[in-house]
GROMACS .gro file of C-alpha atoms in nm:
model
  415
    1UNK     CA    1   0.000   0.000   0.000
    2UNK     CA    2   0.097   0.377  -0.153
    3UNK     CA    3   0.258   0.603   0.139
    4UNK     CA    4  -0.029   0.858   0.218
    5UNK     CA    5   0.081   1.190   0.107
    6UNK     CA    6   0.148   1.442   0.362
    7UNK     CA    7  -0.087   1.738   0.374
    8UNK     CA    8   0.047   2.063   0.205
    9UNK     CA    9   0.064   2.359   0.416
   10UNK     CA   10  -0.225   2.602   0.319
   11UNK     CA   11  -0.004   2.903   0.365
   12UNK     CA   12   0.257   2.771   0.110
   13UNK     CA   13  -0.046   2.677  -0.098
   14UNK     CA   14  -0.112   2.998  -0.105
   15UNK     CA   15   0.214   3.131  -0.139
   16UNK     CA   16   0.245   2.930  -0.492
   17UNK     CA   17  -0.093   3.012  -0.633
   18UNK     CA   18  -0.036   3.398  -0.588
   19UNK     CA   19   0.334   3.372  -0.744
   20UNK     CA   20   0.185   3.194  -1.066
   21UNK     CA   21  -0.082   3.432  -1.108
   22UNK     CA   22   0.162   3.730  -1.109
   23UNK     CA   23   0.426   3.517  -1.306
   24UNK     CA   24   0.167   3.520  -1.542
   25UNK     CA   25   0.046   3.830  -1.556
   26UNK     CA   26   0.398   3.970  -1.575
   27UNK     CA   27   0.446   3.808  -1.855
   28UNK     CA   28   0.131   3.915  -2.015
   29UNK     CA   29   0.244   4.255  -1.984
   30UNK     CA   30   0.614   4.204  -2.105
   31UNK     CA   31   0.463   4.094  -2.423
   32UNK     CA   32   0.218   4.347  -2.478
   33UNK     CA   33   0.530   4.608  -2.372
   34UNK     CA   34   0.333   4.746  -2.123
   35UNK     CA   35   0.617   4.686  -1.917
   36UNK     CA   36   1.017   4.708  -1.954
   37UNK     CA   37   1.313   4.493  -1.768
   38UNK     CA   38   1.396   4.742  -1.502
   39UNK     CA   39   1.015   4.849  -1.408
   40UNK     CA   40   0.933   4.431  -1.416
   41UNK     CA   41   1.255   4.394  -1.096
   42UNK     CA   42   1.126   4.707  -0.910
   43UNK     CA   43   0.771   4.481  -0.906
   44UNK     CA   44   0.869   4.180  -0.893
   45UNK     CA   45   1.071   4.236  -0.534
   46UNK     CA   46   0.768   4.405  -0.383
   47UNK     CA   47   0.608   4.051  -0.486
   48UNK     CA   48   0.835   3.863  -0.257
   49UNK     CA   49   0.818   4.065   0.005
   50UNK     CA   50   0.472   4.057  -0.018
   51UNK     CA   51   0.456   3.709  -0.077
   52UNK     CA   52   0.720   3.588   0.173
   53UNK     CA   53   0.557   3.806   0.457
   54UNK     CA   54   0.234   3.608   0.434
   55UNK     CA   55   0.356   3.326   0.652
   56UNK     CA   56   0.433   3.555   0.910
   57UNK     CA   57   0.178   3.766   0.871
   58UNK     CA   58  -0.078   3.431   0.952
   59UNK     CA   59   0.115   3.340   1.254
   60UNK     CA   60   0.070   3.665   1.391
   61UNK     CA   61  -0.308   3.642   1.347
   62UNK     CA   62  -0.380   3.346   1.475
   63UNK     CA   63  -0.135   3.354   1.787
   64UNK     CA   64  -0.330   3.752   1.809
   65UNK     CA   65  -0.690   3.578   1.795
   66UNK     CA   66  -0.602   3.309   2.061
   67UNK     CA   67  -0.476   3.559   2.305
   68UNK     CA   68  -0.773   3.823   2.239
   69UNK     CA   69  -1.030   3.527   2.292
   70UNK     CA   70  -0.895   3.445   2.588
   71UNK     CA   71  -0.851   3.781   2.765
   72UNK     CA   72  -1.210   3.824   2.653
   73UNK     CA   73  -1.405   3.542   2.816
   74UNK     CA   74  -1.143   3.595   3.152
   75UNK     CA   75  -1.253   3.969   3.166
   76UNK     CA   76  -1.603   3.890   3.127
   77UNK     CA   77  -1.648   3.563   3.332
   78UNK     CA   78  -1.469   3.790   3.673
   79UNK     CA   79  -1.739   4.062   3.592
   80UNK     CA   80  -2.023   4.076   3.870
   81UNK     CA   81  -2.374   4.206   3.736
   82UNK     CA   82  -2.513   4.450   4.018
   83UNK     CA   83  -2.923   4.524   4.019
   84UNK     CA   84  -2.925   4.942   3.972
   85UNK     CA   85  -3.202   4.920   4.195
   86UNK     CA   86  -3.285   5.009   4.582
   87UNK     CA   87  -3.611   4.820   4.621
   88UNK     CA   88  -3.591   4.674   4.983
   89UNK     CA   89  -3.763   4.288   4.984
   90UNK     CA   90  -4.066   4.370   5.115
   91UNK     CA   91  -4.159   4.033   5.240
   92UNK     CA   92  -3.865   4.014   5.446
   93UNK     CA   93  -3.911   4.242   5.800
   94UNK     CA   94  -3.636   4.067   6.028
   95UNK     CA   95  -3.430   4.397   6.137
   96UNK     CA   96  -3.094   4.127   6.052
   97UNK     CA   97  -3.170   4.190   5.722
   98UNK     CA   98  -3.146   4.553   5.723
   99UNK     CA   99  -2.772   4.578   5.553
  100UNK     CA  100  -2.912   4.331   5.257
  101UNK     CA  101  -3.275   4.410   5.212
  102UNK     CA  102  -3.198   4.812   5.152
  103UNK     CA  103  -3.028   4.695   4.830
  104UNK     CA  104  -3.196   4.488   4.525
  105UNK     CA  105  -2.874   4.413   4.462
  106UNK     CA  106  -2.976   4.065   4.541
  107UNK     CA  107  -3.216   3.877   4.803
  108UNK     CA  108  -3.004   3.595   4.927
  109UNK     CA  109  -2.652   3.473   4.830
  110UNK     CA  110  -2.752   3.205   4.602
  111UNK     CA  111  -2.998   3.434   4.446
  112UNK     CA  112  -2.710   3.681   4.335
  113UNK     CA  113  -2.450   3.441   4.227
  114UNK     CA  114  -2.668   3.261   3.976
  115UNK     CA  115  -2.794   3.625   3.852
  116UNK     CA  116  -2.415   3.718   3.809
  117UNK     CA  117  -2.407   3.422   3.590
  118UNK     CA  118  -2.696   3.518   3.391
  119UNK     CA  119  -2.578   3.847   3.396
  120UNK     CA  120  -2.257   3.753   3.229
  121UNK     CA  121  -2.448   3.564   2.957
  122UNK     CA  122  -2.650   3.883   2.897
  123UNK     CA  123  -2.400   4.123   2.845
  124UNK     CA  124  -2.271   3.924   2.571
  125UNK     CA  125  -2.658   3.871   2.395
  126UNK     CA  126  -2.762   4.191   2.453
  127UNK     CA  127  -2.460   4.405   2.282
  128UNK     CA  128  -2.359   4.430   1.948
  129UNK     CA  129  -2.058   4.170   1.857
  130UNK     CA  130  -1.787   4.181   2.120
  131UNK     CA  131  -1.449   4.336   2.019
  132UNK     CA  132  -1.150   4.115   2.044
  133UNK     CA  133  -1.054   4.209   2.450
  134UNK     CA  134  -1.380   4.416   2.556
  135UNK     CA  135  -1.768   4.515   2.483
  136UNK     CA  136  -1.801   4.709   2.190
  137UNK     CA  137  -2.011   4.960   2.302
  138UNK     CA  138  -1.736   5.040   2.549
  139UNK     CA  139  -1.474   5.060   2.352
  140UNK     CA  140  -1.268   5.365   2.398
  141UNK     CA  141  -1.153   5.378   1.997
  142UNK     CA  142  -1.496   5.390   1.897
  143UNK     CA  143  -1.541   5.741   1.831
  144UNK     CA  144  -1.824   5.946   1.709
  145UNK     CA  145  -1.939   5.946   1.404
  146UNK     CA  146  -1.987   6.304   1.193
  147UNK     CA  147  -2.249   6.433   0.981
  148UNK     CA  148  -2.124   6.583   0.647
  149UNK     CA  149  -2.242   6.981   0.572
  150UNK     CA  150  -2.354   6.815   0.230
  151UNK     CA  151  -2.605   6.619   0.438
  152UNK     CA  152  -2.678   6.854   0.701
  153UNK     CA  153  -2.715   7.147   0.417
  154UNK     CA  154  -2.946   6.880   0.230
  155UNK     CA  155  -3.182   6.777   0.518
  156UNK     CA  156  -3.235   7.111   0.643
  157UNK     CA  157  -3.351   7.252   0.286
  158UNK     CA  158  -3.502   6.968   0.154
  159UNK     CA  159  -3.718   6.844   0.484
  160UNK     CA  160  -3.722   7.211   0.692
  161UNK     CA  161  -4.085   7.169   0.769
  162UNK     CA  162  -4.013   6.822   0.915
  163UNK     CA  163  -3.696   6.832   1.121
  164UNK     CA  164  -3.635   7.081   1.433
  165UNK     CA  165  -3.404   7.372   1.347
  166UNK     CA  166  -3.071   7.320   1.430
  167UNK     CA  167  -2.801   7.558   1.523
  168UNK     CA  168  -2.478   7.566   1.362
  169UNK     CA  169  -2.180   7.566   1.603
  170UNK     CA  170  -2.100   7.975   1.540
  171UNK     CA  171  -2.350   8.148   1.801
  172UNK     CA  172  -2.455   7.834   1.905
  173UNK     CA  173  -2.454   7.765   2.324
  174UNK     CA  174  -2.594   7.398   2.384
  175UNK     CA  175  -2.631   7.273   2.720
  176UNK     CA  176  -2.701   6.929   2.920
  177UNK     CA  177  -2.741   6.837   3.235
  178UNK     CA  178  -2.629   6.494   3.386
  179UNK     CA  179  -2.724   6.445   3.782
  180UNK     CA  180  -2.556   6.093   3.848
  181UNK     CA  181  -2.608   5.932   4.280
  182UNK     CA  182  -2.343   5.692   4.339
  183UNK     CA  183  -2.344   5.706   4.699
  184UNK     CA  184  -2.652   5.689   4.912
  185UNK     CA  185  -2.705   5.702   5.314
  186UNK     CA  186  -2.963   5.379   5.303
  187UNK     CA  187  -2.941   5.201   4.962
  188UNK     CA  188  -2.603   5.031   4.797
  189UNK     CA  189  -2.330   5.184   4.613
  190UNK     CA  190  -2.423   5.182   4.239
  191UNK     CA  191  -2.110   5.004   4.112
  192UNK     CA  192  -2.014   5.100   3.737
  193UNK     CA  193  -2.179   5.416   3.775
  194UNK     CA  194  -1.880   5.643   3.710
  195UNK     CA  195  -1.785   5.425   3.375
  196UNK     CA  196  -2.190   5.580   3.258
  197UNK     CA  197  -2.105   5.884   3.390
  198UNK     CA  198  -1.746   5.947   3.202
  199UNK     CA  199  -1.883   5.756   2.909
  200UNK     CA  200  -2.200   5.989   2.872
  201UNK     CA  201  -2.025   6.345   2.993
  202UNK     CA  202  -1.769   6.272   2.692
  203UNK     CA  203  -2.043   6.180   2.443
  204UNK     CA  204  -2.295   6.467   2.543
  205UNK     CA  205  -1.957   6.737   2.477
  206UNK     CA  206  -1.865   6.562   2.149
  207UNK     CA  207  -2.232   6.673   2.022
  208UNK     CA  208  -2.167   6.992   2.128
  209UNK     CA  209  -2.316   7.047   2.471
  210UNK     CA  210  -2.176   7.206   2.759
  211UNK     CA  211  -2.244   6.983   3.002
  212UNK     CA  212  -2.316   7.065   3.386
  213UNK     CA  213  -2.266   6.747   3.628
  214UNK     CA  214  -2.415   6.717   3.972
  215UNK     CA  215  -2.294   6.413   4.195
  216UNK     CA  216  -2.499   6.233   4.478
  217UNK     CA  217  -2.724   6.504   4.577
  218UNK     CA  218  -3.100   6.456   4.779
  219UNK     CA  219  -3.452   6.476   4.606
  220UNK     CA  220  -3.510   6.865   4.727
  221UNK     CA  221  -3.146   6.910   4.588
  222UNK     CA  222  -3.214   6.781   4.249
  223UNK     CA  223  -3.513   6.992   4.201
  224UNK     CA  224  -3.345   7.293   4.257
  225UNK     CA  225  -3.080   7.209   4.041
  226UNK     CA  226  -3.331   7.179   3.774
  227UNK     CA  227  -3.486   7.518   3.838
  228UNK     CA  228  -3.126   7.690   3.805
  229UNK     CA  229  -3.048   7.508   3.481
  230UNK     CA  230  -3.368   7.539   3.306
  231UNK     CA  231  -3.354   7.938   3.388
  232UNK     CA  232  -2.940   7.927   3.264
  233UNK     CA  233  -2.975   8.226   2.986
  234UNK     CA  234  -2.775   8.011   2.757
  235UNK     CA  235  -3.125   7.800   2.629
  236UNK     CA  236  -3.196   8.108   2.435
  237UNK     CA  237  -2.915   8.045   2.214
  238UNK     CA  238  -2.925   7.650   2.191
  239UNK     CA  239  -3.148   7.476   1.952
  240UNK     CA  240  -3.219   7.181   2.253
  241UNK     CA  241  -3.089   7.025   2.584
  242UNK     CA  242  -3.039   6.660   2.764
  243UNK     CA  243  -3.094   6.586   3.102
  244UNK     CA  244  -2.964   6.310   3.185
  245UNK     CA  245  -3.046   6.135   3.555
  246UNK     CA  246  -2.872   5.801   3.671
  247UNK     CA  247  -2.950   5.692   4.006
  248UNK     CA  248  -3.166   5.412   4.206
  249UNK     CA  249  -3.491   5.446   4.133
  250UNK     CA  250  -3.878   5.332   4.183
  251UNK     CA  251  -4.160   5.280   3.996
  252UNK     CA  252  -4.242   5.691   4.125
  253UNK     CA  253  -3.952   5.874   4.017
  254UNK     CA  254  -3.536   5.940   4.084
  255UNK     CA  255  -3.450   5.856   4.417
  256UNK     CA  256  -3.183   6.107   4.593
  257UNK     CA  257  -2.906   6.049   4.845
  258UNK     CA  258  -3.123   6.015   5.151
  259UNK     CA  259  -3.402   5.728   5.012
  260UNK     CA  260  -3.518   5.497   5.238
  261UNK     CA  261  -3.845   5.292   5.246
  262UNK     CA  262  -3.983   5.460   5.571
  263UNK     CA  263  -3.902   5.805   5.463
  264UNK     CA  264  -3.878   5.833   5.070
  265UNK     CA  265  -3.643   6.096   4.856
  266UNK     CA  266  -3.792   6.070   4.509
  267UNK     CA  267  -3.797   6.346   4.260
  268UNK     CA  268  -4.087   6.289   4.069
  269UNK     CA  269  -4.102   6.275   3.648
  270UNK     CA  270  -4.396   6.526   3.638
  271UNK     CA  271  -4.154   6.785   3.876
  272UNK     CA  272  -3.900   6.717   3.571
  273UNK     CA  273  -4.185   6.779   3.318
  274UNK     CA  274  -4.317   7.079   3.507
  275UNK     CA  275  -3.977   7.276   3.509
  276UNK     CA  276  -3.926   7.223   3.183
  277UNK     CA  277  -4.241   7.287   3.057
  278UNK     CA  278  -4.295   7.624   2.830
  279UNK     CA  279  -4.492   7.832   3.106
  280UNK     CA  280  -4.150   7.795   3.333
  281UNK     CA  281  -3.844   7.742   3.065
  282UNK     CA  282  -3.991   7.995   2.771
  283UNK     CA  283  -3.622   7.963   2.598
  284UNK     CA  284  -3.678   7.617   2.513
  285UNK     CA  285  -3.982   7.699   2.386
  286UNK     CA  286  -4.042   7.487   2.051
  287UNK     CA  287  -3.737   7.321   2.103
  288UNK     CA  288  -3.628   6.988   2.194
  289UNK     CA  289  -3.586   6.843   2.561
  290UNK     CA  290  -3.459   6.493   2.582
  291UNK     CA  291  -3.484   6.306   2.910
  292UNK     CA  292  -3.247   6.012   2.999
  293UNK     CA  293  -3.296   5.803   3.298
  294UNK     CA  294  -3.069   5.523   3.389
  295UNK     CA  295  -3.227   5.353   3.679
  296UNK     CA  296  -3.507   5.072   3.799
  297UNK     CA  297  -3.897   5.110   3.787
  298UNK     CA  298  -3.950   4.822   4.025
  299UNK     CA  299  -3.954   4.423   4.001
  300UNK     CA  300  -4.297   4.299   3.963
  301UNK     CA  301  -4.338   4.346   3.570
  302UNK     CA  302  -4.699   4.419   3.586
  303UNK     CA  303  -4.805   4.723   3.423
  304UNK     CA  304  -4.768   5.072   3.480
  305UNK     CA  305  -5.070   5.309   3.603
  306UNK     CA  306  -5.009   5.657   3.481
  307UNK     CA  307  -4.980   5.915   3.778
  308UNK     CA  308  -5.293   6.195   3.817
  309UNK     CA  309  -5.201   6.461   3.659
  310UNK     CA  310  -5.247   6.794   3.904
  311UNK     CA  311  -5.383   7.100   3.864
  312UNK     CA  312  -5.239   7.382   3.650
  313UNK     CA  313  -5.141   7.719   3.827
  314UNK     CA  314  -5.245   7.907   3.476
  315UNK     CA  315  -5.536   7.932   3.296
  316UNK     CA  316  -5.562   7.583   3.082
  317UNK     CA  317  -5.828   7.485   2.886
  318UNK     CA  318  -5.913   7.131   2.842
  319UNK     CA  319  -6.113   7.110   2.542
  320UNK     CA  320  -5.824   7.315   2.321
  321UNK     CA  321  -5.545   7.150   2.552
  322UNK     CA  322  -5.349   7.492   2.592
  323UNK     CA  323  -5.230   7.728   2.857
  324UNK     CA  324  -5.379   8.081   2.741
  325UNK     CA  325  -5.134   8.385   2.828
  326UNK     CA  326  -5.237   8.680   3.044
  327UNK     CA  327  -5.136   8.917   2.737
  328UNK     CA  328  -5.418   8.719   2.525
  329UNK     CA  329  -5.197   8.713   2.222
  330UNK     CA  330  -5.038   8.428   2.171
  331UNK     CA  331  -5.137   8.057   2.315
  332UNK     CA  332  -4.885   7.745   2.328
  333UNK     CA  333  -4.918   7.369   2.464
  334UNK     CA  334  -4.803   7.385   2.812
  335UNK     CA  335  -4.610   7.029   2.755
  336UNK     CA  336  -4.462   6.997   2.398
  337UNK     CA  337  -4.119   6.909   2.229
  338UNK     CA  338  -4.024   6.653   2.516
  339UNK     CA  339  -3.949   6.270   2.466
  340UNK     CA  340  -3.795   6.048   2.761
  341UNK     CA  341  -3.629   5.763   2.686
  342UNK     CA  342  -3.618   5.510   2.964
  343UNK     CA  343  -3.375   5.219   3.091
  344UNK     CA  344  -3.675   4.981   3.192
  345UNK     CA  345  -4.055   4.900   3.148
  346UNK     CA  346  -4.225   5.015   3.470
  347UNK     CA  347  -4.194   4.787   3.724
  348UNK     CA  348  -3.881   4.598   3.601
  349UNK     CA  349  -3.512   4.672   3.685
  350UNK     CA  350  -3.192   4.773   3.509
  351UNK     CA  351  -2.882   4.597   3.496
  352UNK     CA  352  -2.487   4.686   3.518
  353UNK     CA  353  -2.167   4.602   3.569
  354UNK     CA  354  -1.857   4.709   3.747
  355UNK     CA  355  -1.666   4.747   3.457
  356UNK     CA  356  -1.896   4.841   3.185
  357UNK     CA  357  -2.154   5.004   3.344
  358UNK     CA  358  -2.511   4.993   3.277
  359UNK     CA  359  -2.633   4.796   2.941
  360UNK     CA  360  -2.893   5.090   2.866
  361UNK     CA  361  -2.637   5.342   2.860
  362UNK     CA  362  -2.372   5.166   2.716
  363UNK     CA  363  -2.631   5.073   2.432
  364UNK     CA  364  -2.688   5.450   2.424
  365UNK     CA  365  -2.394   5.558   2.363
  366UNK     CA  366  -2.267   5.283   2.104
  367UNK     CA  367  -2.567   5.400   1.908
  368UNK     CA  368  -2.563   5.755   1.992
  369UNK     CA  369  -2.198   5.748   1.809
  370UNK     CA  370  -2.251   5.500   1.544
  371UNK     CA  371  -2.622   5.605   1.369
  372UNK     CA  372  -2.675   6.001   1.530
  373UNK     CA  373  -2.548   6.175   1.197
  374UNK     CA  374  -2.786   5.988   0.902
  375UNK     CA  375  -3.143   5.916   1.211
  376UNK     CA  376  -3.316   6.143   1.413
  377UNK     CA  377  -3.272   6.082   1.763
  378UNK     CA  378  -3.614   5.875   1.823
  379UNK     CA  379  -3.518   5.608   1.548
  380UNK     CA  380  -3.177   5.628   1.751
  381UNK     CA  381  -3.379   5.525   2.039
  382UNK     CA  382  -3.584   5.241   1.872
  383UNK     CA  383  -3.196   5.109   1.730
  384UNK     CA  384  -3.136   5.062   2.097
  385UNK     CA  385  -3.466   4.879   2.208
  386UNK     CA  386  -3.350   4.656   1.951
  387UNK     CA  387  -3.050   4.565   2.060
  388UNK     CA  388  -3.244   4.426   2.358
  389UNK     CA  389  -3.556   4.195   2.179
  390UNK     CA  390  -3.342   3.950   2.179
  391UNK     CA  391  -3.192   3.899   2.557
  392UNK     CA  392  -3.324   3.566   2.678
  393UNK     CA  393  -3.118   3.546   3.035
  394UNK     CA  394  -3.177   3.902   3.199
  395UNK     CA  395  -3.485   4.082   3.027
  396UNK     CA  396  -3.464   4.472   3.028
  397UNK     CA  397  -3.642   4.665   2.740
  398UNK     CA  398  -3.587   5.071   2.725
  399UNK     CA  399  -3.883   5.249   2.693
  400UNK     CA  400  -3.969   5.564   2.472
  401UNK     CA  401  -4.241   5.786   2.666
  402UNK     CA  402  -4.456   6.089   2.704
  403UNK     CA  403  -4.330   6.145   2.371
  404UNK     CA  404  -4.484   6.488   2.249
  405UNK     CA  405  -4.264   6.621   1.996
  406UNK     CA  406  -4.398   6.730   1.653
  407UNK     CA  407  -4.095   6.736   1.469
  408UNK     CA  408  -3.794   6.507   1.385
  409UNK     CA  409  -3.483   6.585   1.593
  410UNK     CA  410  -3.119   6.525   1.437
  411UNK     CA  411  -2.840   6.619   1.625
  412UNK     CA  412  -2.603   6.628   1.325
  413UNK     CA  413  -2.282   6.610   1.514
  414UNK     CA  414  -1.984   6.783   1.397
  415UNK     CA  415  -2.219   7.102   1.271
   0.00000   0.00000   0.00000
């Protein structure tokens, strides 16, 4: 019986399959005297480099993938999933429990390891395809993406009755707010919370906002903060603002630094609403005001109840939905040009990690940067609830609510 023949290599395969083509193609071109002697050498030894680095050059990948694969699934695997949530188990009273149960974090020990595991399986269904050593959508490379002035010039002639006006950069003085609680008197530290807030500060600049941070500060504190920055002069030169809140939270509102289930700290979303609203911030009047919130809505998943809505200090007419002015010359909806994008259904949590931070705002961000120069920032939004129909281990969906612009708003970054 015939000795088997030993396997050929596939990189010297290779190797002799590109040097016949060009062999032959050189000589092609000798013939035709498209080519002389000394222009044929200068060629043909950029050939063998080429063709002699390919070897190493497929080495170097695969002993490259090996290593990326594995620092991957380490750095992942040592990553521990933290509920961004303060909801105290309600069916647990024992006073022992005090340092546990003020902190959905978890509600026993064998509870939280297997939702770390879950976790861990998550963060890998619910982003986009993993870069070689970390998450994509917190890679530090992946940079913002700019709108063209073709396009910008284009959209804004050819769809002007459709799209919010936006500023150009010249004049222009944007501004965002971000109020981020890490630390809390009752509840747990939100771990990851200062990757979100680095990661969204950077973003929120890079579009062209000034942005104005406020760290672990009470309900009463927050609210105030509001009223300063929606009276900051500066709105009557922007075209829009973000506000931007990341903190525990309940199925009411934003909980500040002092929350506790005996004694609650929440702002509420209509206070957010109310402050912003065009009887109390007339510069952002017809313009857009986007509202962010990173944080849980509770853990039942049943479904959410609308608040009451309360009375209106001005003169507001319910069958023509408008707040009249004293002067009796011009009228305008009292709530208009807002959309809030949320990091949970009501009554359902949020997740993050140490590392990465949250999913929802790592999602938002990835997004933000890859689609926010060609889609207006609601199909941005729907882009992101995408990216989490498919999570099968730890379900969160982002929510798009109380939605009342009238226009399309691009943010065309880099005009």
């Amino acid at each position: 019986m015939a000795d088997k023949q030993p396997k050929e290599d596939p990189v010297n395969k290779v190797k002799s399959m590109a040097r016949n083509l060009l062999d032959n193609i050189f000589d092609d071109l000798m013939e035709n005297n498209v080519l002389n002697g000394a222009e044929l050498q200068r060629l043909g030894d950029g050939v063998n480099l080429l063709v002699k680095g390919t070897e190493n050059l497929a080495e170097n990948l695969a002993e490259k993938s090996q290593m990326a694969s594995k620092i991957f699934m380490e750095r992942l695997f040592k990553e521990q999933l933290s509920l961004d949530s303060h909801t105290e188990n309600e069916n647990d009273e024992s006073e022992n429990n005090e340092s546990s149960s003020s902190s959905t974090e978890s509600n026993d020990e064998s509870e939280e390891n297997s939702d770390e595991e879950k976790a861990e399986s998550a963060m890998a269904l619910a982003l986009p395809p993993p870069a070689p050593q970390e998450i994509q959508a917190s890679e530090t490379n992946h940079e913002l993406k700019l709108c063209s002035y073709d396009y910008f010039h284009r959209m804004k002639t050819t769809k002007a009755d459709e799209i919010y006006p936006v500023m150009e950069q010249k004049g222009r003085t944007r501004l965002a707010l971000i109020i981020c609680n890490k630390e809390f008197k009752h509840l747990s530290y939100r771990e990851g919370s200062k990757v979100d807030l680095k990661g969204m500060k950077e973003l929120l600049e890079n579009l062209g906002y000034s942005v104005v941070v406020k760290e672990d500060i009470t309900a009463l504190e927050m609210e105030a903060v509001l009223w300063e920055f929606a009276a900051r002069p500066e709105h009557q030169s922007s075209d829009s603002t973000i506000l931007v809140f990341m903190s525990h939270g309940t199925l009411e509102g934003i909980c500040g630094t002092l929350h506790q289930k005996q004694k609650p700290d929440i702002l509420h979303d209509d206070t957010i609403f109310q402050i912003f609203n065009n009887r109390n911030c007339q510069y952002l009047r017809d313009k857009p005001k986007v509202i962010i919130m990173q944080a849980c809505r509770g853990s039942t998943g049943a479904t959410w109840v609308a608040d009451t809505e309360g009375a209106s200090a001005c003169r507001y007419d319910h069958t023509f939905q408008c707040c009249f002015w004293s002067d009796a010359v011009t009228k305008t909806h009292v709530e208009k040009d807002f959309i809030a994008f949320k990091s949970s259904t009501p009554h359902n949590i949020s997740w993050r990690t140490g590392t990465f931070g949250s999913l929802f705002i790592s999602q938002l961000i990835y997004h933000l940067k890859e689609y926010s120069w060609c889609y207006h920032l609601e199909e941005v939004f729907r882009k992101v609830q995408h990216s989490f129909e498919n999570v099968e281990v730890l379900a969160q969906m982002p929510t798009i609510e109380r939605v009342s612009m009238t226009r399309y708003f691009y943010l065309f970054p880099g005009i």
